[in-house]
Tab-separated table of C-alpha atoms in Angstrom:
chain	number	residue	atom	x	y	z
A	1	UNK	CA	103.852	107.898	161.571
A	2	UNK	CA	100.413	108.406	160.072
A	3	UNK	CA	99.850	110.865	157.244
A	4	UNK	CA	103.407	110.676	155.935
A	5	UNK	CA	102.852	108.280	152.994
A	6	UNK	CA	101.002	108.550	149.661
A	7	UNK	CA	98.546	105.954	150.985
A	8	UNK	CA	97.267	108.471	153.514
A	9	UNK	CA	96.517	111.155	150.908
A	10	UNK	CA	92.915	111.863	149.984
A	11	UNK	CA	92.144	110.262	146.624
A	12	UNK	CA	88.370	110.344	146.109
A	13	UNK	CA	87.390	113.575	144.365
A	14	UNK	CA	84.071	112.447	142.921
A	15	UNK	CA	82.240	114.744	145.326
A	16	UNK	CA	84.967	117.145	146.433
A	17	UNK	CA	87.237	119.748	144.883
A	18	UNK	CA	90.637	118.639	143.603
A	19	UNK	CA	93.785	120.640	142.950
A	20	UNK	CA	92.977	120.760	139.242
A	21	UNK	CA	89.416	121.884	139.946
A	22	UNK	CA	90.546	124.693	142.254
A	23	UNK	CA	93.051	126.036	139.703
A	24	UNK	CA	90.779	125.438	136.669
A	25	UNK	CA	93.673	123.560	135.107
A	26	UNK	CA	91.574	122.191	132.248
A	27	UNK	CA	90.935	125.744	131.077
A	28	UNK	CA	94.409	127.007	131.928
A	29	UNK	CA	96.353	124.192	130.245
A	30	UNK	CA	93.950	124.144	127.315
A	31	UNK	CA	94.539	127.809	126.557
A	32	UNK	CA	97.728	127.202	124.561
A	33	UNK	CA	96.632	126.883	120.937
A	34	UNK	CA	99.610	127.055	118.545
A	35	UNK	CA	98.598	127.893	114.971
A	36	UNK	CA	101.712	126.933	113.006
A	37	UNK	CA	102.499	123.391	114.069
A	38	UNK	CA	106.047	124.516	114.890
A	39	UNK	CA	107.095	123.238	118.356
A	40	UNK	CA	108.731	126.544	119.337
A	41	UNK	CA	105.419	128.376	119.173
A	42	UNK	CA	104.371	126.754	122.453
A	43	UNK	CA	107.278	128.461	124.241
A	44	UNK	CA	106.225	131.809	122.775
A	45	UNK	CA	102.623	131.363	123.931
A	46	UNK	CA	103.494	130.115	127.425
A	47	UNK	CA	105.963	132.977	127.914
A	48	UNK	CA	103.357	135.600	127.143
A	49	UNK	CA	100.467	133.919	128.922
A	50	UNK	CA	102.440	133.550	132.149
A	51	UNK	CA	103.549	137.176	131.861
A	52	UNK	CA	99.909	138.215	131.585
A	53	UNK	CA	99.097	136.213	134.730
A	54	UNK	CA	101.869	137.956	136.651
A	55	UNK	CA	100.678	141.311	135.307
A	56	UNK	CA	97.187	140.536	136.599
A	57	UNK	CA	98.679	140.198	140.070
A	58	UNK	CA	100.750	143.378	139.648
A	59	UNK	CA	97.593	145.326	138.782
A	60	UNK	CA	95.708	143.943	141.768
A	61	UNK	CA	98.547	144.792	144.172
A	62	UNK	CA	99.062	148.254	142.690
A	63	UNK	CA	95.381	149.122	142.933
A	64	UNK	CA	95.308	148.213	146.603
A	65	UNK	CA	98.591	150.007	147.270
A	66	UNK	CA	97.283	153.141	145.581
A	67	UNK	CA	94.086	153.024	147.641
A	68	UNK	CA	96.135	152.618	150.822
A	69	UNK	CA	98.315	155.619	149.965
A	70	UNK	CA	95.169	157.654	149.299
A	71	UNK	CA	93.869	156.606	152.725
A	72	UNK	CA	97.154	157.416	154.535
A	73	UNK	CA	97.484	153.709	155.387
A	74	UNK	CA	101.047	153.105	154.270
A	75	UNK	CA	101.861	149.780	155.959
A	76	UNK	CA	99.737	147.633	153.613
A	77	UNK	CA	100.907	149.727	150.660
A	78	UNK	CA	104.520	148.873	151.477
A	79	UNK	CA	103.693	145.172	151.607
A	80	UNK	CA	101.928	145.293	148.253
A	81	UNK	CA	104.669	147.268	146.540
A	82	UNK	CA	107.323	144.913	147.912
A	83	UNK	CA	105.384	142.044	146.368
A	84	UNK	CA	105.196	143.878	143.044
A	85	UNK	CA	108.987	144.228	143.062
A	86	UNK	CA	109.301	140.443	143.491
A	87	UNK	CA	106.854	139.875	140.642
A	88	UNK	CA	108.953	142.050	138.359
A	89	UNK	CA	111.953	139.903	139.266
A	90	UNK	CA	109.984	136.910	137.922
A	91	UNK	CA	109.008	138.791	134.766
A	92	UNK	CA	112.596	139.875	134.150
A	93	UNK	CA	113.927	136.333	134.528
A	94	UNK	CA	111.293	134.979	132.160
A	95	UNK	CA	113.002	136.726	129.235
A	96	UNK	CA	115.938	134.347	129.739
A	97	UNK	CA	113.708	131.474	128.646
A	98	UNK	CA	112.405	133.235	125.552
A	99	UNK	CA	115.963	134.238	124.661
A	100	UNK	CA	116.715	130.546	123.986
A	101	UNK	CA	114.647	130.934	120.820
A	102	UNK	CA	116.820	131.567	117.751
A	103	UNK	CA	115.867	133.845	114.836
A	104	UNK	CA	115.240	130.861	112.556
A	105	UNK	CA	113.001	129.199	115.158
A	106	UNK	CA	110.901	132.332	115.585
A	107	UNK	CA	110.695	132.923	111.832
A	108	UNK	CA	109.167	129.469	111.429
A	109	UNK	CA	105.924	130.554	113.109
A	110	UNK	CA	106.015	134.367	113.126
A	111	UNK	CA	103.530	134.664	110.277
A	112	UNK	CA	100.935	132.898	112.452
A	113	UNK	CA	100.869	135.911	114.790
A	114	UNK	CA	99.286	138.160	112.157
A	115	UNK	CA	99.158	141.691	113.597
A	116	UNK	CA	99.025	140.524	117.216
A	117	UNK	CA	101.769	141.999	119.396
A	118	UNK	CA	102.680	142.576	123.022
A	119	UNK	CA	102.194	146.258	122.174
A	120	UNK	CA	98.463	145.459	122.409
A	121	UNK	CA	98.602	144.017	125.947
A	122	UNK	CA	95.940	146.000	127.772
A	123	UNK	CA	97.270	144.832	131.139
A	124	UNK	CA	100.710	146.217	130.318
A	125	UNK	CA	99.072	149.482	129.256
A	126	UNK	CA	97.083	149.540	132.485
A	127	UNK	CA	100.287	149.142	134.519
A	128	UNK	CA	101.869	152.012	132.590
A	129	UNK	CA	98.819	154.224	133.203
A	130	UNK	CA	98.760	153.328	136.902
A	131	UNK	CA	102.432	154.303	137.108
A	132	UNK	CA	101.704	157.646	135.427
A	133	UNK	CA	102.912	157.022	131.864
A	134	UNK	CA	99.671	158.244	130.292
A	135	UNK	CA	98.989	158.644	126.586
A	136	UNK	CA	95.435	158.554	125.242
A	137	UNK	CA	96.689	157.468	121.812
A	138	UNK	CA	97.226	153.942	123.141
A	139	UNK	CA	93.484	153.510	123.678
A	140	UNK	CA	92.826	153.176	119.945
A	141	UNK	CA	94.189	149.613	119.754
A	142	UNK	CA	91.452	148.511	122.181
A	143	UNK	CA	88.448	150.289	120.661
A	144	UNK	CA	87.114	146.959	119.372
A	145	UNK	CA	86.629	145.781	122.986
A	146	UNK	CA	84.260	148.128	124.820
A	147	UNK	CA	84.993	146.567	128.221
A	148	UNK	CA	88.777	146.896	127.896
A	149	UNK	CA	88.516	150.346	126.332
A	150	UNK	CA	86.409	151.515	129.283
A	151	UNK	CA	88.874	150.049	131.810
A	152	UNK	CA	91.796	151.860	130.197
A	153	UNK	CA	89.827	155.082	129.788
A	154	UNK	CA	89.019	155.044	133.507
A	155	UNK	CA	92.671	154.362	134.372
A	156	UNK	CA	93.716	157.269	132.165
A	157	UNK	CA	91.406	159.641	134.084
A	158	UNK	CA	92.403	158.469	137.579
A	159	UNK	CA	95.344	159.704	139.646
A	160	UNK	CA	98.318	157.389	139.237
A	161	UNK	CA	100.100	155.761	142.149
A	162	UNK	CA	102.665	158.566	142.043
A	163	UNK	CA	99.925	161.212	141.905
A	164	UNK	CA	98.494	159.746	145.110
A	165	UNK	CA	101.945	159.831	146.704
A	166	UNK	CA	102.240	163.525	145.816
A	167	UNK	CA	98.779	164.248	147.200
A	168	UNK	CA	99.888	162.505	150.396
A	169	UNK	CA	102.887	164.838	150.622
A	170	UNK	CA	100.509	167.796	150.355
A	171	UNK	CA	98.309	166.393	153.127
A	172	UNK	CA	101.404	166.009	155.295
A	173	UNK	CA	102.045	169.730	155.013
A	174	UNK	CA	104.668	169.999	152.280
A	175	UNK	CA	104.272	173.117	150.135
A	176	UNK	CA	103.490	171.830	146.657
A	177	UNK	CA	102.512	173.675	143.501
A	178	UNK	CA	98.946	173.329	142.283
A	179	UNK	CA	100.428	172.137	138.987
A	180	UNK	CA	101.347	168.910	140.808
A	181	UNK	CA	98.268	168.459	142.984
A	182	UNK	CA	95.347	169.775	140.917
A	183	UNK	CA	96.191	168.832	137.372
A	184	UNK	CA	94.538	166.891	134.566
A	185	UNK	CA	95.254	163.276	135.521
A	186	UNK	CA	94.866	162.203	131.889
A	187	UNK	CA	98.128	163.924	130.968
A	188	UNK	CA	101.634	162.537	131.519
A	189	UNK	CA	103.253	163.735	134.714
A	190	UNK	CA	105.804	166.541	134.329
A	191	UNK	CA	108.632	167.027	136.870
A	192	UNK	CA	107.929	169.698	139.453
A	193	UNK	CA	110.507	171.567	141.546
A	194	UNK	CA	108.246	171.740	144.620
A	195	UNK	CA	107.804	167.960	144.580
A	196	UNK	CA	111.559	167.445	144.331
A	197	UNK	CA	112.060	169.852	147.249
A	198	UNK	CA	109.590	167.840	149.339
A	199	UNK	CA	111.349	164.548	148.613
A	200	UNK	CA	114.698	166.207	149.373
A	201	UNK	CA	113.431	167.253	152.793
A	202	UNK	CA	112.245	163.708	153.442
A	203	UNK	CA	115.596	162.189	152.444
A	204	UNK	CA	117.505	164.696	154.562
A	205	UNK	CA	115.463	163.907	157.672
A	206	UNK	CA	114.543	160.257	157.303
A	207	UNK	CA	113.918	159.767	161.011
A	208	UNK	CA	111.216	162.427	161.063
A	209	UNK	CA	109.601	161.289	157.811
A	210	UNK	CA	110.427	157.599	157.891
A	211	UNK	CA	107.156	156.298	156.410
A	212	UNK	CA	107.392	158.744	153.492
A	213	UNK	CA	111.060	157.819	153.084
A	214	UNK	CA	110.062	154.164	152.878
A	215	UNK	CA	107.322	155.003	150.372
A	216	UNK	CA	109.885	156.782	148.213
A	217	UNK	CA	112.176	153.752	148.206
A	218	UNK	CA	109.297	151.385	147.410
A	219	UNK	CA	108.441	153.575	144.419
A	220	UNK	CA	112.071	153.563	143.288
A	221	UNK	CA	112.094	149.755	143.553
A	222	UNK	CA	108.954	149.639	141.408
A	223	UNK	CA	110.401	151.817	138.676
A	224	UNK	CA	113.738	150.018	138.845
A	225	UNK	CA	111.969	146.711	138.223
A	226	UNK	CA	109.926	148.115	135.366
A	227	UNK	CA	113.045	149.597	133.763
A	228	UNK	CA	114.871	146.281	133.972
A	229	UNK	CA	111.870	144.489	132.489
A	230	UNK	CA	111.824	146.904	129.556
A	231	UNK	CA	115.575	146.492	129.063
A	232	UNK	CA	115.391	142.681	129.001
A	233	UNK	CA	112.458	142.944	126.611
A	234	UNK	CA	114.329	145.080	124.088
A	235	UNK	CA	117.504	142.999	124.268
A	236	UNK	CA	115.555	139.765	123.821
A	237	UNK	CA	113.646	141.155	120.849
A	238	UNK	CA	116.882	142.375	119.238
A	239	UNK	CA	118.433	138.973	119.819
A	240	UNK	CA	115.517	137.168	118.152
A	241	UNK	CA	114.426	139.474	115.300
A	242	UNK	CA	117.125	142.130	115.043
A	243	UNK	CA	115.705	145.422	113.781
A	244	UNK	CA	112.715	144.043	111.859
A	245	UNK	CA	109.413	145.847	112.343
A	246	UNK	CA	107.173	144.392	115.043
A	247	UNK	CA	104.172	142.263	114.127
A	248	UNK	CA	101.930	145.005	115.532
A	249	UNK	CA	103.354	147.610	113.162
A	250	UNK	CA	105.758	149.395	115.497
A	251	UNK	CA	109.436	149.941	114.717
A	252	UNK	CA	110.251	146.950	116.904
A	253	UNK	CA	113.552	147.426	118.727
A	254	UNK	CA	113.589	151.113	117.794
A	255	UNK	CA	110.233	151.646	119.505
A	256	UNK	CA	111.210	149.601	122.557
A	257	UNK	CA	114.470	151.506	123.017
A	258	UNK	CA	112.516	154.759	123.307
A	259	UNK	CA	110.686	153.289	126.301
A	260	UNK	CA	114.003	153.022	128.148
A	261	UNK	CA	114.147	156.818	128.371
A	262	UNK	CA	110.777	157.143	130.132
A	263	UNK	CA	110.979	158.185	133.788
A	264	UNK	CA	107.882	157.529	135.876
A	265	UNK	CA	108.850	159.140	139.176
A	266	UNK	CA	111.401	161.726	138.013
A	267	UNK	CA	111.921	163.654	141.257
A	268	UNK	CA	112.830	160.476	143.143
A	269	UNK	CA	115.762	160.076	140.737
A	270	UNK	CA	116.697	163.739	140.423
A	271	UNK	CA	116.765	164.271	144.177
A	272	UNK	CA	119.710	161.910	144.518
A	273	UNK	CA	122.041	164.304	142.734
A	274	UNK	CA	121.570	167.078	145.271
A	275	UNK	CA	121.684	165.019	148.461
């Protein structure tokens, strides 16, 4: 058979694009620059760089899903949100690799991090804002980068994915309070009884409202994945540094544990009790 041996593969890339060219592998693989000389620092860098790449994809998918919900075009939104759930599965598993690092191994290069911290990840903050966990105080850490600051400021002022889902419910005829549909998008979302009542109606008559029912479950999958990611983060940090303060100045594990109590889409969880 022709084409089934290495001899048949294209090998002359002097005038054509190679795999490495397409993926910019020189730049990508040259972006790991350990500062300490300790071999374990490479694991730390790769872990966080790959997480940032996955987060870039999460942001892209969430933006398109949000736009689709706003346009009443739910099919593509479902596909994007399903992909986001799979990405979070990758992010959650990645903590297992970092958890192989012992406290003594991390201590050997920790000083090289200075004040840098995952707390300062603007992509993580953007995901939180797009999910509705808004807090203008987090902008301050990015004031030194006008482009990033502007991106986060815009995300703070825009309706979140959940806000767009609620606006969709209103367009579908559900009676919702103005406090849920005409609010200041820069503020964190507060649970609303009329929104919970709308979701309850959808869950009680799934056949009639099947696309909204599916949207609800996609949102629950999204928050479930984000919760598990946070949980694996805090347990990995506690395993590696205990209760030391974080390099970025936060309380470390204490700060991360508070994040576990945050609920992004509260009515979708509360409604389950009354069904």
